[in-house]
Amino acid sequence: MARRPELEEATPWKLADHPRLGKGKVVGVVVLDGWGEAPPDPFNCIHVADTPTMDALRKGAPERWRLIKAHGTAVGLPTDDDMGNSEVGHNALGAGQIYAQGAKLVDLALASGKIYEGEGFKYIQQSFETGTLHLIGLLSDGGVHSRIDQLQLLLKGASEHGAKRIRVHILTDGRDVLDGSSVAFVETLENDLAKLREKGVDARVASGGGRMYVTMDRYENDWQVVKRGWDAQVLGEAPHKFKNALEAVKALREDPKANDQYLPPFVVVDETGKPVGPIMDGDAVVTFNFRADRMVMLAKALEYETFDKFDRVRFPKIRYAGMLQYDGELKLPSHYLVAPPEIERTSGEYLAHNGIRTYACSETVKFGHVTFFWNGNRSGFFNSNLEKYEEIPSDTGIPFNEQPKMKAVEVAEKAKDAILSGKFDQVRVNIPNGDMVGHTGDLEATIIGCKAVDEAVKIILDAIEQVGGIFVVTSDHGNAEDMVKRDKSGEPIRSKDGNVQPLTSHTLNPVPIAIGGPGLASGARFRKDLADAGLANVAATVMNLHGFEAPGHYEPTLIES
């Protein structure tokens, strides 16, 4: 990762000792994924669930429990209408600083026009004269993985910079936005493409499908999801064929069981039944999602010459770029339109320079968050002699609402062993249930998942108690605390049959942070002058609990001086 030489030279790695908080105590850092704070409500699964451990943290020591922001500008996103997510959340938690992230980076590049001056765009531009530009991504305004307005600007900009033939391969949402909103998004896109055609640009939608069934798998959980997309996008093959995308989405949604997340793959065909836009040799491809996790698998299929996850049938010779680079360690993709934020001097790197021994663990679906994202989008160790990372395999091929306890207890037991071993100064874990089960929209399963989270927290806190350590319990964003779609007055939205419509997205709610444990100095409490504190304030707080002052360029600590 690029470094700024002036920062390297001006800022020493050695951290000053904290004047009041001593060293030598094990610090357990517990991130509860998707665990926000909202008023008590039948659709607040955290409230409904039996969570005595988390309840005790709030009620037992109110001076050591507070809420912090986990969305919008607090984590580097453009506005406070932007939901946080696990990637930017863990970046902020680990970095101690607020960096322009995801959508904001893309917004800046599009607004300035710099996106068209970069190496990535110049690379794909080489295909514009004789080939087709293919744009693949999530079609919605959810702001978690992509935004339709960015696609609109990219379509306009690409056509102004020489793209003569454009094909869009859409993935419908229904997870970060309301189910059924796909129809309006497709109408908007089709109108824009019609305007481009009036200007002489051959622009059409070529294929589509629902995000959870087509293309957008992650962590190599189910390569068949990517294959369905490949077959439609590259081969022009799908079980459903339509004359245009609007007809496709409307028709496929007529199935009583249909929803936007799981629409089957389709291709758009011409009057002769021939697909209008398979990806061919000489074409350019851009995946326009700015969030990485659900683009990595497709990026591998598009870029890797040696590939054995499924039979690609044909591997077109294309120029491929991501909106962003999705994996910094793998350098994947090797070309991208917008450069990643240069996250420098993360808390993990500082603590390694100061001799702190770290153990990090989660199950597969969130393992990258307590390692790669926590460490500033950096794979590997800062110091392999001081760090150990352990991954618990997640269940595969089983929906999370069918196994809502996930691996919470297994992760907690690993953390307990690490704490009791005496080999580590920091033990850091992510417990994913609130987010992963919450995304299914299954209230009963999410309640079970939240109870499992609480049980896992107790295991870890009991171990901290046993060794005289310190704990920090927090979250990366909301989800499980509000599981229903609401109208403008805040009342649940109900369908015609009277059933509530489940909310499957993240939320804009704040998240809790609690500190405690027998090793915490007497009188240590949260300060009251940081009303707008967010996730980036956690790193300085954790450094203090290790007995160090945080660097001056970090967001301030939450602990009262």
mmCIF file of N, CA and C in Angstrom, residues 219-276:
data_model
loop_
_atom_site.group_PDB
_atom_site.id
_atom_site.type_symbol
_atom_site.label_atom_id
_atom_site.label_comp_id
_atom_site.label_asym_id
_atom_site.label_seq_id
_atom_site.Cartn_x
_atom_site.Cartn_y
_atom_site.Cartn_z
ATOM 1 N N TYR A 219 -17.033 -14.757 -0.584
ATOM 2 C CA TYR A 219 -16.225 -15.685 0.208
ATOM 3 C C TYR A 219 -16.269 -17.108 -0.342
ATOM 4 N N GLU A 220 -16.473 -17.228 -1.638
ATOM 5 C CA GLU A 220 -16.485 -18.526 -2.331
ATOM 6 C C GLU A 220 -17.469 -19.494 -1.681
ATOM 7 N N ASN A 221 -18.599 -18.965 -1.285
ATOM 8 C CA ASN A 221 -19.620 -19.790 -0.649
ATOM 9 C C ASN A 221 -20.338 -20.680 -1.658
ATOM 10 N N ASP A 222 -20.670 -20.122 -2.844
ATOM 11 C CA ASP A 222 -21.421 -20.886 -3.845
ATOM 12 C C ASP A 222 -21.076 -20.360 -5.240
ATOM 13 N N TRP A 223 -20.153 -21.038 -5.893
ATOM 14 C CA TRP A 223 -19.706 -20.600 -7.224
ATOM 15 C C TRP A 223 -20.800 -20.716 -8.279
ATOM 16 N N GLN A 224 -21.854 -21.487 -8.002
ATOM 17 C CA GLN A 224 -22.939 -21.599 -8.970
ATOM 18 C C GLN A 224 -23.653 -20.261 -9.152
ATOM 19 N N VAL A 225 -23.648 -19.435 -8.103
ATOM 20 C CA VAL A 225 -24.237 -18.100 -8.215
ATOM 21 C C VAL A 225 -23.484 -17.291 -9.276
ATOM 22 N N VAL A 226 -22.166 -17.370 -9.229
ATOM 23 C CA VAL A 226 -21.348 -16.644 -10.206
ATOM 24 C C VAL A 226 -21.522 -17.257 -11.594
ATOM 25 N N LYS A 227 -21.619 -18.582 -11.640
ATOM 26 C CA LYS A 227 -21.769 -19.263 -12.935
ATOM 27 C C LYS A 227 -23.072 -18.852 -13.630
ATOM 28 N N ARG A 228 -24.148 -18.712 -12.873
ATOM 29 C CA ARG A 228 -25.403 -18.282 -13.504
ATOM 30 C C ARG A 228 -25.224 -16.924 -14.167
ATOM 31 N N GLY A 229 -24.515 -16.044 -13.489
ATOM 32 C CA GLY A 229 -24.245 -14.746 -14.082
ATOM 33 C C GLY A 229 -23.341 -14.845 -15.291
ATOM 34 N N TRP A 230 -22.291 -15.652 -15.186
ATOM 35 C CA TRP A 230 -21.353 -15.846 -16.294
ATOM 36 C C TRP A 230 -22.078 -16.335 -17.542
ATOM 37 N N ASP A 231 -22.948 -17.321 -17.335
ATOM 38 C CA ASP A 231 -23.669 -17.893 -18.480
ATOM 39 C C ASP A 231 -24.489 -16.819 -19.203
ATOM 40 N N ALA A 232 -25.126 -15.937 -18.426
ATOM 41 C CA ALA A 232 -25.953 -14.888 -19.038
ATOM 42 C C ALA A 232 -25.108 -13.761 -19.613
ATOM 43 N N GLN A 233 -24.117 -13.311 -18.853
ATOM 44 C CA GLN A 233 -23.339 -12.132 -19.226
ATOM 45 C C GLN A 233 -22.327 -12.425 -20.334
ATOM 46 N N VAL A 234 -21.659 -13.552 -20.212
ATOM 47 C CA VAL A 234 -20.577 -13.881 -21.150
ATOM 48 C C VAL A 234 -21.078 -14.749 -22.303
ATOM 49 N N LEU A 235 -21.835 -15.786 -21.952
ATOM 50 C CA LEU A 235 -22.273 -16.736 -22.984
ATOM 51 C C LEU A 235 -23.596 -16.342 -23.635
ATOM 52 N N GLY A 236 -24.334 -15.442 -22.994
ATOM 53 C CA GLY A 236 -25.641 -15.064 -23.534
ATOM 54 C C GLY A 236 -26.674 -16.156 -23.373
ATOM 55 N N GLU A 237 -26.498 -16.976 -22.329
ATOM 56 C CA GLU A 237 -27.403 -18.113 -22.113
ATOM 57 C C GLU A 237 -28.095 -17.979 -20.762
ATOM 58 N N ALA A 238 -29.406 -18.137 -20.755
ATOM 59 C CA ALA A 238 -30.192 -18.086 -19.524
ATOM 60 C C ALA A 238 -31.519 -18.778 -19.761
ATOM 61 N N PRO A 239 -32.169 -19.259 -18.696
ATOM 62 C CA PRO A 239 -33.453 -19.960 -18.873
ATOM 63 C C PRO A 239 -34.589 -19.049 -19.329
ATOM 64 N N HIS A 240 -34.403 -17.750 -19.176
ATOM 65 C CA HIS A 240 -35.469 -16.817 -19.555
ATOM 66 C C HIS A 240 -34.939 -15.802 -20.562
ATOM 67 N N LYS A 241 -35.735 -15.560 -21.619
ATOM 68 C CA LYS A 241 -35.335 -14.623 -22.675
ATOM 69 C C LYS A 241 -36.465 -13.612 -22.888
ATOM 70 N N PHE A 242 -36.075 -12.352 -23.003
ATOM 71 C CA PHE A 242 -37.064 -11.286 -23.164
ATOM 72 C C PHE A 242 -36.556 -10.271 -24.183
ATOM 73 N N LYS A 243 -37.490 -9.429 -24.658
ATOM 74 C CA LYS A 243 -37.135 -8.400 -25.643
ATOM 75 C C LYS A 243 -36.505 -7.168 -24.989
ATOM 76 N N ASN A 244 -36.779 -6.973 -23.688
ATOM 77 C CA ASN A 244 -36.139 -5.871 -22.969
ATOM 78 C C ASN A 244 -36.161 -6.161 -21.475
ATOM 79 N N ALA A 245 -35.385 -5.392 -20.732
ATOM 80 C CA ALA A 245 -35.207 -5.670 -19.307
ATOM 81 C C ALA A 245 -36.466 -5.369 -18.494
ATOM 82 N N LEU A 246 -37.196 -4.335 -18.863
ATOM 83 C CA LEU A 246 -38.402 -3.997 -18.109
ATOM 84 C C LEU A 246 -39.432 -5.117 -18.209
ATOM 85 N N GLU A 247 -39.605 -5.632 -19.415
ATOM 86 C CA GLU A 247 -40.502 -6.777 -19.614
ATOM 87 C C GLU A 247 -40.025 -7.958 -18.769
ATOM 88 N N ALA A 248 -38.715 -8.171 -18.728
ATOM 89 C CA ALA A 248 -38.142 -9.298 -17.989
ATOM 90 C C ALA A 248 -38.460 -9.206 -16.503
ATOM 91 N N VAL A 249 -38.156 -8.068 -15.902
ATOM 92 C CA VAL A 249 -38.330 -7.930 -14.457
ATOM 93 C C VAL A 249 -39.802 -8.014 -14.080
ATOM 94 N N LYS A 250 -40.658 -7.365 -14.843
ATOM 95 C CA LYS A 250 -42.094 -7.424 -14.549
ATOM 96 C C LYS A 250 -42.620 -8.853 -14.663
ATOM 97 N N ALA A 251 -42.211 -9.551 -15.705
ATOM 98 C CA ALA A 251 -42.705 -10.914 -15.912
ATOM 99 C C ALA A 251 -42.200 -11.864 -14.836
ATOM 100 N N LEU A 252 -40.918 -11.774 -14.506
ATOM 101 C CA LEU A 252 -40.346 -12.687 -13.522
ATOM 102 C C LEU A 252 -40.900 -12.425 -12.126
ATOM 103 N N ARG A 253 -41.283 -11.195 -11.856
ATOM 104 C CA ARG A 253 -41.843 -10.875 -10.539
ATOM 105 C C ARG A 253 -43.300 -11.334 -10.387
ATOM 106 N N GLU A 254 -43.909 -11.779 -11.468
ATOM 107 C CA GLU A 254 -45.289 -12.261 -11.370
ATOM 108 C C GLU A 254 -45.394 -13.579 -10.616
ATOM 109 N N ASP A 255 -44.312 -14.323 -10.536
ATOM 110 C CA ASP A 255 -44.299 -15.546 -9.739
ATOM 111 C C ASP A 255 -44.572 -15.171 -8.281
ATOM 112 N N PRO A 256 -45.552 -15.813 -7.633
ATOM 113 C CA PRO A 256 -45.900 -15.445 -6.246
ATOM 114 C C PRO A 256 -44.716 -15.518 -5.277
ATOM 115 N N LYS A 257 -43.752 -16.363 -5.561
ATOM 116 C CA LYS A 257 -42.607 -16.526 -4.667
ATOM 117 C C LYS A 257 -41.433 -15.617 -5.055
ATOM 118 N N ALA A 258 -41.598 -14.859 -6.113
ATOM 119 C CA ALA A 258 -40.483 -14.061 -6.636
ATOM 120 C C ALA A 258 -40.174 -12.875 -5.733
ATOM 121 N N ASN A 259 -38.898 -12.541 -5.651
ATOM 122 C CA ASN A 259 -38.490 -11.272 -5.050
ATOM 123 C C ASN A 259 -37.226 -10.805 -5.753
ATOM 124 N N ASP A 260 -36.911 -9.529 -5.598
ATOM 125 C CA ASP A 260 -35.810 -8.946 -6.358
ATOM 126 C C ASP A 260 -34.472 -9.630 -6.086
ATOM 127 N N GLN A 261 -34.250 -10.040 -4.835
ATOM 128 C CA GLN A 261 -32.956 -10.638 -4.489
ATOM 129 C C GLN A 261 -32.690 -11.925 -5.267
ATOM 130 N N TYR A 262 -33.750 -12.660 -5.564
ATOM 131 C CA TYR A 262 -33.576 -14.005 -6.128
ATOM 132 C C TYR A 262 -34.198 -14.159 -7.518
ATOM 133 N N LEU A 263 -34.339 -13.081 -8.271
ATOM 134 C CA LEU A 263 -34.854 -13.231 -9.631
ATOM 135 C C LEU A 263 -33.933 -14.152 -10.430
ATOM 136 N N PRO A 264 -34.498 -15.059 -11.219
ATOM 137 C CA PRO A 264 -33.650 -15.952 -12.024
ATOM 138 C C PRO A 264 -32.955 -15.174 -13.142
ATOM 139 N N PRO A 265 -31.869 -15.729 -13.667
ATOM 140 C CA PRO A 265 -31.134 -15.027 -14.727
ATOM 141 C C PRO A 265 -31.942 -14.939 -16.012
ATOM 142 N N PHE A 266 -31.755 -13.834 -16.728
ATOM 143 C CA PHE A 266 -32.399 -13.666 -18.022
ATOM 144 C C PHE A 266 -31.434 -12.979 -18.980
ATOM 145 N N VAL A 267 -31.687 -13.152 -20.276
ATOM 146 C CA VAL A 267 -30.954 -12.405 -21.295
ATOM 147 C C VAL A 267 -31.967 -11.681 -22.177
ATOM 148 N N VAL A 268 -31.520 -10.570 -22.710
ATOM 149 C CA VAL A 268 -32.329 -9.808 -23.666
ATOM 150 C C VAL A 268 -31.925 -10.253 -25.069
ATOM 151 N N VAL A 269 -32.918 -10.537 -25.905
ATOM 152 C CA VAL A 269 -32.654 -11.046 -27.257
ATOM 153 C C VAL A 269 -33.288 -10.115 -28.296
ATOM 154 N N ASP A 270 -32.773 -10.218 -29.507
ATOM 155 C CA ASP A 270 -33.323 -9.408 -30.603
ATOM 156 C C ASP A 270 -34.487 -10.142 -31.270
ATOM 157 N N GLU A 271 -34.941 -9.614 -32.404
ATOM 158 C CA GLU A 271 -36.115 -10.187 -33.075
ATOM 159 C C GLU A 271 -35.901 -11.620 -33.538
ATOM 160 N N THR A 272 -34.644 -11.994 -33.748
ATOM 161 C CA THR A 272 -34.337 -13.350 -34.212
ATOM 162 C C THR A 272 -34.076 -14.315 -33.064
ATOM 163 N N GLY A 273 -34.151 -13.801 -31.818
ATOM 164 C CA GLY A 273 -33.879 -14.649 -30.657
ATOM 165 C C GLY A 273 -32.418 -14.692 -30.264
ATOM 166 N N LYS A 274 -31.603 -13.868 -30.887
ATOM 167 C CA LYS A 274 -30.162 -13.843 -30.587
ATOM 168 C C LYS A 274 -29.890 -12.874 -29.437
ATOM 169 N N PRO A 275 -29.066 -13.295 -28.458
ATOM 170 C CA PRO A 275 -28.758 -12.387 -27.341
ATOM 171 C C PRO A 275 -28.080 -11.111 -27.827
ATOM 172 N N VAL A 276 -28.470 -9.981 -27.241
ATOM 173 C CA VAL A 276 -27.993 -8.689 -27.748
ATOM 174 C C VAL A 276 -26.633 -8.288 -27.204
#
